[in-house]
Amino acid sequence: MTKAQLIEEAQPYCDSSFTAPPDPTKFYTAWNSMKTLAQKDLVYEHGRPLRRYALTEEGWEVAKRIQKTLPGANQNALSFGAQS
């Protein structure tokens, strides 16, 4: 999925904004966390000029483990190989 698609889907689940820093004197937004996820091989990016992002296999495993901790979560909501 593209950065814009990812932000649209993820923003409702984030405490921080993807587009505006919480403190006007800071330059970091929630999007900066993508670098950490990529460094830990949980997501990968591909394509130029339009970058696309997807979970790696390990990223899917982490997402599934997180989902299992959520009360009332639909255990079948995540499926490997979903649209990227």
PDB file of C-alpha atoms in Angstrom:
ATOM      1  CA  MET A   1       0.000   0.000   0.000  1.00  0.00           C
ATOM      2  CA  THR A   2       1.118   3.559  -0.531  1.00  0.00           C
ATOM      3  CA  LYS A   3       2.095   5.954   2.247  1.00  0.00           C
ATOM      4  CA  ALA A   4      -1.214   7.815   1.871  1.00  0.00           C
ATOM      5  CA  GLN A   5      -3.219   4.567   2.068  1.00  0.00           C
ATOM      6  CA  LEU A   6      -1.245   3.389   5.075  1.00  0.00           C
ATOM      7  CA  ILE A   7      -1.738   6.678   6.915  1.00  0.00           C
ATOM      8  CA  GLU A   8      -5.479   6.646   6.192  1.00  0.00           C
ATOM      9  CA  GLU A   9      -5.846   3.101   7.564  1.00  0.00           C
ATOM     10  CA  ALA A  10      -3.493   3.482  10.547  1.00  0.00           C
ATOM     11  CA  GLN A  11      -4.344   6.958  11.875  1.00  0.00           C
ATOM     12  CA  PRO A  12      -7.476   5.873  13.813  1.00  0.00           C
ATOM     13  CA  TYR A  13      -5.307   3.446  15.817  1.00  0.00           C
ATOM     14  CA  CYS A  14      -2.500   5.904  16.649  1.00  0.00           C
ATOM     15  CA  ASP A  15      -2.100   8.320  19.526  1.00  0.00           C
ATOM     16  CA  SER A  16       0.106  10.600  17.419  1.00  0.00           C
ATOM     17  CA  SER A  17      -0.596  12.290  14.114  1.00  0.00           C
ATOM     18  CA  PHE A  18       1.031  11.008  10.941  1.00  0.00           C
ATOM     19  CA  THR A  19       0.954  14.459   9.368  1.00  0.00           C
ATOM     20  CA  ALA A  20       1.449  17.099  12.081  1.00  0.00           C
ATOM     21  CA  PRO A  21       3.957  16.911  14.942  1.00  0.00           C
ATOM     22  CA  PRO A  22       2.286  17.091  18.374  1.00  0.00           C
ATOM     23  CA  ASP A  23       4.714  19.834  19.389  1.00  0.00           C
ATOM     24  CA  PRO A  24       5.317  22.613  16.828  1.00  0.00           C
ATOM     25  CA  THR A  25       8.982  22.759  17.873  1.00  0.00           C
ATOM     26  CA  LYS A  26       9.467  19.081  16.961  1.00  0.00           C
ATOM     27  CA  PHE A  27       9.765  17.535  13.514  1.00  0.00           C
ATOM     28  CA  TYR A  28       8.711  13.963  14.296  1.00  0.00           C
ATOM     29  CA  THR A  29       5.336  12.436  13.439  1.00  0.00           C
ATOM     30  CA  ALA A  30       3.974   8.903  13.758  1.00  0.00           C
ATOM     31  CA  TRP A  31       5.415   8.217  10.293  1.00  0.00           C
ATOM     32  CA  ASN A  32       8.937   8.286  11.765  1.00  0.00           C
ATOM     33  CA  SER A  33       8.148   4.927  13.409  1.00  0.00           C
ATOM     34  CA  MET A  34       8.157   3.328   9.948  1.00  0.00           C
ATOM     35  CA  LYS A  35      11.953   3.656   9.921  1.00  0.00           C
ATOM     36  CA  THR A  36      12.132   1.598  13.125  1.00  0.00           C
ATOM     37  CA  LEU A  37       9.786  -1.047  11.728  1.00  0.00           C
ATOM     38  CA  ALA A  38      11.891  -1.282   8.557  1.00  0.00           C
ATOM     39  CA  GLN A  39      15.135  -1.533  10.562  1.00  0.00           C
ATOM     40  CA  LYS A  40      13.631  -4.433  12.519  1.00  0.00           C
ATOM     41  CA  ASP A  41      12.574  -6.120   9.238  1.00  0.00           C
ATOM     42  CA  LEU A  42       8.878  -5.930  10.116  1.00  0.00           C
ATOM     43  CA  VAL A  43       7.996  -3.877   7.027  1.00  0.00           C
ATOM     44  CA  TYR A  44       9.640  -3.364   3.684  1.00  0.00           C
ATOM     45  CA  GLU A  45       9.345  -0.614   1.135  1.00  0.00           C
ATOM     46  CA  HIS A  46       9.619  -0.929  -2.603  1.00  0.00           C
ATOM     47  CA  GLY A  47       8.958   1.023  -5.769  1.00  0.00           C
ATOM     48  CA  ARG A  48      10.011   4.340  -7.170  1.00  0.00           C
ATOM     49  CA  PRO A  49       8.822   7.021  -7.489  1.00  0.00           C
ATOM     50  CA  LEU A  50       5.654   5.854  -5.680  1.00  0.00           C
ATOM     51  CA  ARG A  51       6.844   3.990  -2.591  1.00  0.00           C
ATOM     52  CA  ARG A  52       4.759   1.053  -1.420  1.00  0.00           C
ATOM     53  CA  TYR A  53       4.893  -0.563   1.998  1.00  0.00           C
ATOM     54  CA  ALA A  54       4.085  -4.078   3.179  1.00  0.00           C
ATOM     55  CA  LEU A  55       4.597  -6.280   6.204  1.00  0.00           C
ATOM     56  CA  THR A  56       7.315  -8.897   6.003  1.00  0.00           C
ATOM     57  CA  GLU A  57       6.554 -12.457   7.112  1.00  0.00           C
ATOM     58  CA  GLU A  58       7.992 -11.595  10.522  1.00  0.00           C
ATOM     59  CA  GLY A  59       5.856  -8.431  10.556  1.00  0.00           C
ATOM     60  CA  TRP A  60       2.741 -10.552   9.977  1.00  0.00           C
ATOM     61  CA  GLU A  61       3.732 -12.851  12.848  1.00  0.00           C
ATOM     62  CA  VAL A  62       4.157  -9.891  15.210  1.00  0.00           C
ATOM     63  CA  ALA A  63       0.819  -8.437  14.062  1.00  0.00           C
ATOM     64  CA  LYS A  64      -0.915 -11.758  14.723  1.00  0.00           C
ATOM     65  CA  ARG A  65       0.613 -12.000  18.210  1.00  0.00           C
ATOM     66  CA  ILE A  66      -0.526  -8.452  18.993  1.00  0.00           C
ATOM     67  CA  GLN A  67      -4.008  -9.234  17.713  1.00  0.00           C
ATOM     68  CA  LYS A  68      -4.287 -12.219  20.069  1.00  0.00           C
ATOM     69  CA  THR A  69      -3.788  -9.893  23.047  1.00  0.00           C
ATOM     70  CA  LEU A  70      -6.741  -7.673  22.121  1.00  0.00           C
ATOM     71  CA  PRO A  71      -9.992  -8.387  23.961  1.00  0.00           C
ATOM     72  CA  GLY A  72     -12.800  -9.384  21.611  1.00  0.00           C
ATOM     73  CA  ALA A  73     -10.561  -9.249  18.543  1.00  0.00           C
ATOM     74  CA  ASN A  74     -11.617 -11.331  15.568  1.00  0.00           C
ATOM     75  CA  GLN A  75      -8.815 -13.897  15.410  1.00  0.00           C
ATOM     76  CA  ASN A  76      -9.307 -14.323  11.651  1.00  0.00           C
ATOM     77  CA  ALA A  77      -9.091 -10.613  10.802  1.00  0.00           C
ATOM     78  CA  LEU A  78      -5.426 -10.778   9.760  1.00  0.00           C
ATOM     79  CA  SER A  79      -4.483 -12.978   6.856  1.00  0.00           C
ATOM     80  CA  PHE A  80      -1.008 -13.358   5.409  1.00  0.00           C
ATOM     81  CA  GLY A  81      -0.623 -11.910   1.944  1.00  0.00           C
ATOM     82  CA  ALA A  82      -3.299  -9.247   2.276  1.00  0.00           C
ATOM     83  CA  GLN A  83      -3.270  -6.463  -0.296  1.00  0.00           C
ATOM     84  CA  SER A  84      -0.092  -4.375  -0.056  1.00  0.00           C
TER      85      SER A  84
END
